[in-house]
Amino acid sequence: MKKINTYIFQALGPLLAILIWNFSNLDPDNHHVSLMAGIAVWMCVWWFSEAVELAITALVPILMLPVLGIADCKSVAQQYTDSIIFLFIGGFMLAFAIEKWNLHQRIALKILSIVGQSPATILFGVMLSTFLISNWISNTATTMMLFSAVFALIQETKHHINKHQKKFAAALLLGLAFAATIGGMATTVGTPPNMYFFKAYKEAFPGNNDLNFLTWSKIGYPISILLFAATYVCLYFYFIRNKVELTLNKTYFKETHHKLGKMSYEEKWVFGLFIMCILLWFTRADIDFGTFHYKGWNNFFPMPKYVDDSIVAIFAALILFLIPSQAQKGKALLEWEDAKKLRYDIILMFGSGFALAYGFEKSGLSNWLAGSLTLLKNVHPFLIILGICLITTIISEFASNIASIQLAIPVMLALQKDLNLPPLLLMIPATFAASLGFMLPVATAANTIVFGTKQIEIKDMFKVGIILDLIGILIITFMCYLILH
């Protein structure tokens, strides 16, 4: 029966796409909009049903975008090598080294000895630390930074947990990804959409001095804290409550950590490189605190904008291959044999997310979705904000966060002129909504990273994600209306 269902969904994806291509006309002036919508529906059916491996679904854009005349093969292929993918590669090289020299177990046991032995407190500890770090560095870098420690937490607790161990693993991994996304909303530097909005706003309204780091934080922190709390409650009730129990004594983690003894030569080197990455990620870009402007270290280079978080990860990976090991004479801290564990299916999933976003932009489907906001003219400002958040969130599930805000901002500027409303009342909700994306593995890089562990079922991500998307839309709408109106 399962095989029959698989065959049905395998056929249903392309069948629905063909029906949309031939019997819908979303934009009479641009048939590419309907063609791209068909591709998106095809991929969604395969994603949600898991009728084929997710990495296979990831190949659909590079096949269909050129065939349907939406984009040339070379341009689509370039999306599969976005710089964020090299952040992923470099970050996982560092993770492999952490795992190879058992540093991940030391870090995990230290965290567990602090947050306690309750599944609820462990989940909260993971989410809170991720949230606070993500306030200051990119969501992807934060997820990569903490991934090894969280995965080690899962490994360390699985022998002391009942039959629902996989639910606990899913809760921790989704908590990591979602908290990284939410933490980025709080500050101007936490996520690329916030930084893009700042730049676009200052260019569009150079005479306005009503926006800086502190004014953003006054609305960013309340929204992100409320969404953080809602996410914790959702994950707790869906995965943990009355399902997961840890059976061990209170001092177990402290005693096990103490038994590890002193850090080895290799652990010290890997830990040092890990801390170096954190510091470099924190200090790379400029930060405008309002009264004080911090200049990032990327300004030492001829073209600062060319230097992003991926450079840090690749730099750390290269060093790992060069530093000699004392325990394994004649070898380095990391050998190419270790790097062969890299998950190429996850790289393809990353690439498909960027390729899909590129297809949305190139075909005009994103503009068509964003253009539907013009229907909001002459309605109450609260409903306008709600509509903005809803449409932008839908776009962000299929396009990258930065692509979503790049599409939304020009529409907001046009709407602002027509409706004569304060520009921040329209632009800030769109910016927050661009960071929402909890339903799909390809919605954010953080989602893709944790989904690649195969500890999360896509139906669980979708069920929790759609609830969080709706809660996020409502929180952003209410808070922006109360504070900005």
Coordinates of C-alpha atoms in Angstrom, one line a residue:
M1 CA 0.0 0.0 0.0
K2 CA 2.8 2.4 0.9
K3 CA 4.5 1.7 -2.5
I4 CA 1.1 2.5 -4.3
N5 CA 0.8 5.8 -2.4
T6 CA 4.4 6.6 -3.4
Y7 CA 3.7 6.0 -7.1
I8 CA 0.5 8.1 -6.9
F9 CA 2.3 11.1 -5.4
Q10 CA 5.3 10.6 -7.8
A11 CA 2.8 11.0 -10.7
L12 CA 0.6 13.7 -9.0
G13 CA 3.4 16.3 -8.8
P14 CA 4.2 16.6 -12.5
L15 CA 0.5 16.0 -13.4
L16 CA -0.7 19.0 -11.3
A17 CA 2.2 21.1 -12.9
I18 CA 1.0 20.1 -16.4
L19 CA -2.6 21.1 -15.5
I20 CA -1.5 24.5 -14.2
W21 CA 0.7 25.0 -17.3
N22 CA -2.2 24.3 -19.7
F23 CA -5.3 25.4 -17.9
S24 CA -4.3 28.4 -15.8
N25 CA -3.4 32.0 -16.8
L26 CA -2.3 33.8 -13.7
D27 CA -0.9 36.7 -15.8
P28 CA -2.3 37.1 -19.3
D29 CA 0.8 39.2 -20.3
N30 CA 3.4 36.7 -18.9
H31 CA 2.7 32.9 -19.1
H32 CA 6.0 32.3 -17.3
V33 CA 4.1 33.1 -14.0
S34 CA 1.9 30.1 -14.5
L35 CA 4.8 27.9 -15.6
M36 CA 6.7 28.8 -12.4
A37 CA 3.6 28.2 -10.3
G38 CA 3.4 24.7 -11.8
I39 CA 7.0 23.9 -10.9
A40 CA 6.4 25.2 -7.3
V41 CA 3.3 23.0 -6.9
W42 CA 5.2 20.0 -8.3
M43 CA 8.0 20.4 -5.8
C44 CA 5.6 21.0 -2.9
V45 CA 3.8 17.7 -3.7
W46 CA 7.0 15.8 -3.7
W47 CA 8.3 17.6 -0.6
F48 CA 5.2 17.0 1.5
S49 CA 4.6 13.4 0.3
E50 CA 8.3 12.4 0.3
A51 CA 7.4 10.3 -2.7
V52 CA 11.0 10.7 -3.8
E53 CA 14.2 11.7 -1.9
L54 CA 14.3 15.4 -1.2
A55 CA 17.7 15.6 -3.0
I56 CA 15.9 14.3 -6.2
T57 CA 13.2 17.0 -5.8
A58 CA 16.1 19.5 -5.6
L59 CA 16.9 18.6 -9.3
V60 CA 13.6 19.7 -10.6
P61 CA 14.5 23.5 -11.0
I62 CA 17.7 22.8 -13.0
L63 CA 15.7 20.6 -15.3
M64 CA 12.5 22.5 -15.8
L65 CA 13.5 26.2 -15.6
P66 CA 15.6 25.9 -18.8
V67 CA 13.2 23.5 -20.5
L68 CA 10.2 25.9 -20.0
G69 CA 12.3 28.9 -21.1
I70 CA 12.2 30.7 -17.7
A71 CA 16.0 30.8 -17.3
D72 CA 19.1 29.5 -19.0
C73 CA 20.8 26.4 -17.5
K74 CA 24.0 28.2 -16.7
S75 CA 22.2 30.8 -14.6
V76 CA 20.2 28.2 -12.8
A77 CA 23.3 26.1 -12.1
Q78 CA 25.0 29.1 -10.5
Q79 CA 22.2 29.1 -7.8
Y80 CA 23.4 25.7 -6.6
T81 CA 26.8 27.3 -5.8
D82 CA 25.6 30.3 -3.8
S83 CA 28.2 31.6 -1.2
I84 CA 25.9 30.4 1.7
I85 CA 26.6 26.8 0.4
F86 CA 30.3 27.4 1.1
L87 CA 29.4 28.6 4.6
F88 CA 27.7 25.3 5.0
I89 CA 30.7 23.4 3.6
G90 CA 33.2 25.2 5.8
G91 CA 31.0 25.0 8.8
F92 CA 30.6 21.3 8.5
M93 CA 34.3 20.8 8.1
L94 CA 34.7 22.5 11.5
A95 CA 31.8 20.3 12.8
F96 CA 33.6 17.2 11.5
A97 CA 36.8 18.3 13.4
I98 CA 34.8 18.9 16.6
E99 CA 33.3 15.5 16.3
K100 CA 36.5 13.7 15.4
W101 CA 38.3 14.9 18.5
N102 CA 35.3 14.5 20.8
L103 CA 35.0 18.2 21.6
H104 CA 31.2 18.0 20.8
Q105 CA 30.7 15.6 23.7
R106 CA 32.5 17.9 26.1
I107 CA 30.5 20.9 25.0
A108 CA 27.2 19.0 25.2
L109 CA 27.9 17.6 28.7
K110 CA 28.8 21.1 29.9
I111 CA 25.5 22.5 28.5
L112 CA 23.5 19.6 30.0
S113 CA 25.2 20.1 33.4
I114 CA 24.0 23.7 33.4
V115 CA 20.5 23.5 32.0
G116 CA 19.6 20.3 33.9
Q117 CA 18.2 16.9 33.0
S118 CA 14.6 17.9 32.1
P119 CA 13.7 17.6 28.4
A120 CA 11.8 21.0 28.7
T121 CA 14.8 22.8 30.2
I122 CA 17.2 21.3 27.7
L123 CA 15.0 22.5 24.8
F124 CA 14.8 25.9 26.4
G125 CA 18.6 26.1 27.0
V126 CA 19.3 25.2 23.3
M127 CA 16.7 27.8 22.0
L128 CA 17.8 30.6 24.4
S129 CA 21.5 30.3 23.6
T130 CA 20.7 30.2 19.8
F131 CA 18.4 33.1 20.1
L132 CA 20.9 35.3 21.9
I133 CA 23.8 34.5 19.5
S134 CA 21.6 35.0 16.4
N135 CA 20.8 38.6 17.5
W136 CA 24.3 39.4 16.3
I137 CA 25.4 37.0 13.6
S138 CA 23.6 35.5 10.6
N139 CA 21.0 32.7 11.2
T140 CA 23.0 30.3 9.1
A141 CA 26.3 30.9 10.9
T142 CA 24.5 30.6 14.3
T143 CA 23.0 27.2 13.3
M144 CA 26.3 26.0 11.9
M145 CA 28.1 27.1 15.1
L146 CA 25.8 25.3 17.5
F147 CA 24.8 22.3 15.3
S148 CA 27.6 19.9 16.6
A149 CA 26.8 20.7 20.2
V150 CA 23.0 20.1 19.7
F151 CA 23.6 16.9 17.8
A152 CA 25.9 15.8 20.6
L153 CA 23.1 16.6 23.1
I154 CA 20.9 14.2 21.2
Q155 CA 23.5 11.5 21.1
E156 CA 24.3 11.9 24.8
T157 CA 20.7 11.6 26.0
K158 CA 19.3 9.0 23.6
H159 CA 20.3 6.1 25.9
H160 CA 18.5 7.6 28.8
I161 CA 15.2 8.4 27.1
N162 CA 12.1 6.4 26.4
K163 CA 10.8 5.3 23.0
H164 CA 10.1 8.8 21.8
Q165 CA 13.8 9.7 21.5
K166 CA 13.3 10.8 17.9
K167 CA 10.6 13.3 18.9
F168 CA 13.1 14.8 21.4
A169 CA 15.7 15.0 18.7
A170 CA 13.3 16.7 16.3
A171 CA 12.3 19.2 19.0
L172 CA 15.9 20.2 19.7
L173 CA 16.9 20.5 16.0
L174 CA 13.8 22.5 15.1
G175 CA 14.3 24.6 18.2
L176 CA 17.8 25.3 17.0
A177 CA 16.7 26.3 13.5
F178 CA 13.7 28.3 14.5
A179 CA 15.4 30.1 17.4
A180 CA 18.2 31.2 14.9
T181 CA 15.6 32.6 12.6
I182 CA 13.7 34.4 15.4
G183 CA 16.8 35.8 17.1
G184 CA 17.8 37.4 13.8
M185 CA 14.6 39.6 13.9
A186 CA 15.6 41.4 17.1
T187 CA 18.4 43.6 15.8
T188 CA 19.4 45.3 12.6
V189 CA 22.4 43.0 12.1
G190 CA 20.7 39.7 13.0
T191 CA 19.6 38.8 9.5
P192 CA 20.2 40.1 5.9
P193 CA 16.5 41.3 5.4
N194 CA 16.9 43.7 8.3
M195 CA 20.1 45.2 6.9
Y196 CA 18.6 45.4 3.4
F197 CA 15.6 47.2 4.7
F198 CA 17.8 49.8 6.6
K199 CA 19.7 50.5 3.4
A200 CA 16.5 50.8 1.2
Y201 CA 14.7 53.0 3.8
K202 CA 17.6 55.5 4.1
E203 CA 17.9 55.7 0.3
A204 CA 14.1 56.2 -0.2
F205 CA 13.7 58.7 2.7
P206 CA 17.1 60.4 3.2
G207 CA 15.6 63.2 5.3
N208 CA 14.0 60.9 7.8
N209 CA 16.1 60.3 11.0
D210 CA 13.5 58.1 12.8
L211 CA 15.4 54.8 12.4
N212 CA 18.5 53.4 14.0
F213 CA 19.7 50.4 16.0
L214 CA 17.9 51.3 19.2
T215 CA 14.5 52.3 17.5
W216 CA 14.6 49.0 15.6
S217 CA 15.3 47.0 18.8
K218 CA 12.3 48.6 20.6
I219 CA 10.0 46.8 18.2
G220 CA 12.3 43.9 17.2
Y221 CA 12.9 42.5 20.7
P222 CA 9.2 42.5 21.7
I223 CA 8.2 40.7 18.5
S224 CA 11.1 38.2 18.6
I225 CA 10.6 37.5 22.3
L226 CA 6.9 36.8 21.9
L227 CA 7.5 34.6 18.8
F228 CA 10.3 32.8 20.7
A229 CA 7.9 32.0 23.6
A230 CA 5.2 30.8 21.2
T231 CA 7.8 28.6 19.4
Y232 CA 9.0 27.0 22.6
V233 CA 5.4 26.3 23.7
C234 CA 4.5 24.8 20.3
L235 CA 7.6 22.5 20.2
Y236 CA 7.1 21.5 23.8
F237 CA 3.5 20.5 23.4
Y238 CA 3.9 18.9 20.0
F239 CA 7.0 16.9 20.7
I240 CA 7.8 16.6 24.4
R241 CA 4.8 16.9 26.8
N242 CA 3.7 13.5 28.1
K243 CA 5.9 11.8 25.5
V244 CA 9.6 12.3 26.4
E245 CA 11.2 11.4 29.8
L246 CA 14.8 11.3 30.8
T247 CA 15.7 8.7 33.4
L248 CA 18.9 9.6 35.1
N249 CA 20.1 11.2 38.3
K250 CA 20.7 14.9 38.8
T251 CA 24.5 14.7 38.9
Y252 CA 24.9 12.4 35.9
F253 CA 26.0 15.0 33.4
K254 CA 28.4 16.8 35.8
E255 CA 30.0 13.5 36.7
T256 CA 30.3 12.4 33.1
H257 CA 31.8 15.7 32.1
H258 CA 34.4 15.5 34.9
K259 CA 35.4 12.0 33.8
L260 CA 36.5 13.4 30.4
G261 CA 39.5 15.0 32.1
K262 CA 41.6 17.8 30.6
M263 CA 41.3 18.9 27.0
S264 CA 43.7 17.3 24.6
Y265 CA 46.1 19.2 22.3
E266 CA 43.7 18.6 19.3
E267 CA 40.7 19.7 21.3
K268 CA 42.4 22.9 22.3
W269 CA 43.2 23.7 18.7
V270 CA 39.8 22.9 17.4
F271 CA 38.1 24.8 20.2
G272 CA 40.4 27.8 19.5
L273 CA 39.4 27.8 15.8
F274 CA 35.8 27.5 16.9
I275 CA 36.1 30.6 19.1
M276 CA 38.0 32.4 16.3
C277 CA 35.1 31.7 13.9
I278 CA 32.6 33.1 16.5
L279 CA 34.6 36.3 17.0
L280 CA 35.1 36.8 13.3
W281 CA 31.4 36.3 12.5
F282 CA 30.5 38.7 15.3
T283 CA 32.9 41.4 14.2
R284 CA 32.8 41.1 10.4
A285 CA 30.3 43.7 9.4
D286 CA 29.5 47.3 10.4
I287 CA 27.0 47.9 13.2
D288 CA 25.2 51.2 13.7
F289 CA 24.2 51.6 17.3
G290 CA 22.8 55.0 16.7
T291 CA 25.2 57.1 18.8
F292 CA 28.1 54.8 18.0
H293 CA 29.1 53.2 14.7
Y294 CA 31.3 50.0 14.8
K295 CA 33.5 49.4 11.7
G296 CA 33.8 45.7 10.9
W297 CA 37.1 44.0 10.0
N298 CA 35.9 43.4 6.4
N299 CA 36.8 47.1 5.8
F300 CA 40.5 46.2 5.8
F301 CA 39.9 44.6 2.4
P302 CA 39.7 46.4 -1.0
M303 CA 36.0 45.4 -1.5
P304 CA 34.4 44.9 2.0
K305 CA 31.1 43.7 0.5
Y306 CA 32.9 40.8 -1.2
V307 CA 33.8 39.4 2.2
D308 CA 30.9 37.5 3.9
D309 CA 30.5 34.8 6.5
S310 CA 31.4 32.1 4.1
I311 CA 35.0 33.4 4.0
V312 CA 35.3 32.8 7.7
A313 CA 34.1 29.2 7.5
I314 CA 36.4 28.3 4.5
F315 CA 39.4 30.0 6.2
A316 CA 38.8 27.9 9.4
A317 CA 38.4 24.7 7.2
L318 CA 41.7 25.3 5.4
I319 CA 43.6 25.8 8.7
L320 CA 42.2 22.5 10.0
F321 CA 43.8 20.7 7.1
L322 CA 47.2 22.3 7.8
I323 CA 47.7 22.0 11.6
P324 CA 49.5 18.7 12.5
S325 CA 48.0 16.3 15.0
Q326 CA 50.0 15.0 18.0
A327 CA 47.8 11.9 18.5
Q328 CA 48.0 10.8 14.8
K329 CA 51.6 11.4 13.7
G330 CA 52.0 12.6 10.1
K331 CA 48.4 13.7 9.9
A332 CA 46.5 17.0 10.3
L333 CA 43.6 17.9 12.6
L334 CA 41.4 17.1 9.6
E335 CA 42.1 14.8 6.7
W336 CA 40.2 14.6 3.4
E337 CA 38.9 11.2 4.4
D338 CA 37.0 13.0 7.3
A339 CA 35.6 15.5 4.8
K340 CA 34.1 12.8 2.6
K341 CA 31.2 12.6 5.1
L342 CA 29.9 15.9 3.7
R343 CA 26.2 15.5 2.8
Y344 CA 25.8 16.3 -0.9
D345 CA 22.1 15.7 -0.7
I346 CA 21.8 18.7 1.6
I347 CA 24.0 20.8 -0.7
L348 CA 21.5 20.0 -3.5
M349 CA 18.6 21.0 -1.2
F350 CA 20.3 24.3 -0.4
G351 CA 20.8 24.9 -4.1
S352 CA 17.3 24.0 -5.0
G353 CA 16.0 26.7 -2.6
F354 CA 18.1 29.3 -4.3
A355 CA 17.2 28.1 -7.7
L356 CA 13.5 28.1 -6.8
A357 CA 13.8 31.7 -5.5
Y358 CA 15.6 32.7 -8.7
G359 CA 12.8 31.1 -10.8
F360 CA 10.2 33.0 -8.8
E361 CA 12.0 36.3 -9.5
K362 CA 12.9 35.6 -13.1
S363 CA 9.5 34.4 -14.1
G364 CA 7.7 37.3 -12.4
L365 CA 5.7 35.0 -10.0
S366 CA 7.1 36.8 -7.0
N367 CA 6.1 40.2 -8.5
W368 CA 2.6 38.7 -9.2
L369 CA 2.3 37.6 -5.6
A370 CA 3.6 40.9 -4.3
G371 CA 1.4 42.8 -6.7
S372 CA -1.7 41.2 -5.2
L373 CA -1.1 43.6 -2.3
T374 CA -2.6 46.4 -4.4
L375 CA -6.0 44.9 -3.6
L376 CA -5.5 46.3 0.0
K377 CA -6.1 49.9 -1.1
N378 CA -8.9 51.6 0.8
V379 CA -9.0 49.1 3.7
H380 CA -8.2 49.5 7.4
P381 CA -4.4 49.9 8.2
F382 CA -4.6 46.8 10.4
L383 CA -5.8 44.7 7.5
I384 CA -3.2 46.2 5.2
I385 CA -0.4 45.1 7.6
L386 CA -2.0 41.7 8.0
G387 CA -2.2 41.3 4.2
I388 CA 1.4 42.4 3.8
C389 CA 2.6 39.9 6.4
L390 CA 0.6 37.1 4.8
I391 CA 1.8 37.6 1.2
T392 CA 5.4 38.2 2.3
T393 CA 5.4 35.0 4.4
I394 CA 4.1 32.9 1.5
I395 CA 6.9 34.3 -0.7
S396 CA 9.5 33.6 2.0
E397 CA 8.5 29.9 2.2
F398 CA 9.6 29.4 -1.4
A399 CA 12.2 32.2 -1.9
S400 CA 15.1 33.2 0.3
N401 CA 14.5 35.7 3.1
I402 CA 16.7 38.3 1.3
A403 CA 14.9 37.7 -2.0
S404 CA 11.5 38.1 -0.3
I405 CA 12.4 41.5 1.1
Q406 CA 14.0 42.7 -2.1
L407 CA 10.7 42.0 -3.8
A408 CA 8.5 43.4 -1.0
I409 CA 10.2 46.8 -0.4
P410 CA 9.5 48.3 -3.9
V411 CA 5.8 47.3 -3.5
M412 CA 5.7 48.8 0.0
L413 CA 7.1 52.1 -1.4
A414 CA 4.5 52.2 -4.2
L415 CA 1.7 51.3 -1.7
Q416 CA 2.9 54.0 0.7
K417 CA 2.6 56.7 -1.9
D418 CA -0.9 55.5 -2.9
L419 CA -2.2 55.1 0.7
N420 CA -0.4 58.1 2.3
L421 CA 0.6 56.0 5.3
P422 CA 3.8 56.2 7.3
P423 CA 6.4 54.2 5.4
L424 CA 7.6 52.3 8.5
L425 CA 4.1 51.1 9.0
L426 CA 4.3 49.1 5.8
M427 CA 8.0 48.4 5.4
I428 CA 8.8 47.1 8.9
P429 CA 6.0 44.4 9.0
A430 CA 7.2 43.2 5.5
T431 CA 10.8 43.0 6.8
F432 CA 9.8 40.9 9.8
A433 CA 7.5 38.7 7.7
A434 CA 10.3 38.0 5.2
S435 CA 12.1 36.2 8.1
L436 CA 9.2 33.9 8.7
G437 CA 9.6 30.5 7.0
F438 CA 9.1 27.6 9.3
M439 CA 7.1 25.1 7.1
L440 CA 9.6 23.9 4.5
P441 CA 13.1 22.5 4.6
V442 CA 14.2 25.0 1.9
A443 CA 12.5 28.0 3.4
T444 CA 15.7 29.0 5.3
A445 CA 19.3 27.6 5.4
A446 CA 18.8 26.8 9.1
N447 CA 15.8 24.6 8.2
T448 CA 17.8 22.8 5.6
I449 CA 20.8 22.1 7.9
V450 CA 18.7 20.5 10.6
F451 CA 16.4 18.6 8.2
G452 CA 19.5 17.0 6.7
T453 CA 20.0 15.0 9.9
K454 CA 17.0 12.8 8.9
Q455 CA 15.8 13.2 12.5
I456 CA 12.8 15.3 11.4
E457 CA 9.7 14.1 9.5
I458 CA 8.6 16.7 6.9
K459 CA 4.9 16.3 8.1
D460 CA 6.0 17.4 11.6
M461 CA 7.9 20.4 10.3
F462 CA 4.9 21.4 8.2
K463 CA 2.4 21.0 11.0
V464 CA 4.5 23.0 13.5
G465 CA 5.7 25.4 10.9
I466 CA 2.3 26.4 9.6
I467 CA 1.1 27.2 13.2
L468 CA 4.2 29.3 13.8
D469 CA 3.9 31.1 10.5
L470 CA 0.3 32.1 11.5
I471 CA 1.3 33.0 15.0
G472 CA 4.2 35.0 13.6
I473 CA 1.9 36.9 11.2
L474 CA -0.5 37.8 14.0
I475 CA 2.3 38.9 16.4
I476 CA 3.9 41.1 13.8
T477 CA 0.6 42.6 12.7
F478 CA -0.6 43.4 16.2
M479 CA 2.8 44.7 17.5
C480 CA 3.5 46.8 14.4
Y481 CA 0.0 48.3 14.5
L482 CA 0.2 49.1 18.2
I483 CA 3.8 50.6 18.1
L484 CA 3.9 52.2 14.6
H485 CA 0.4 53.3 13.9

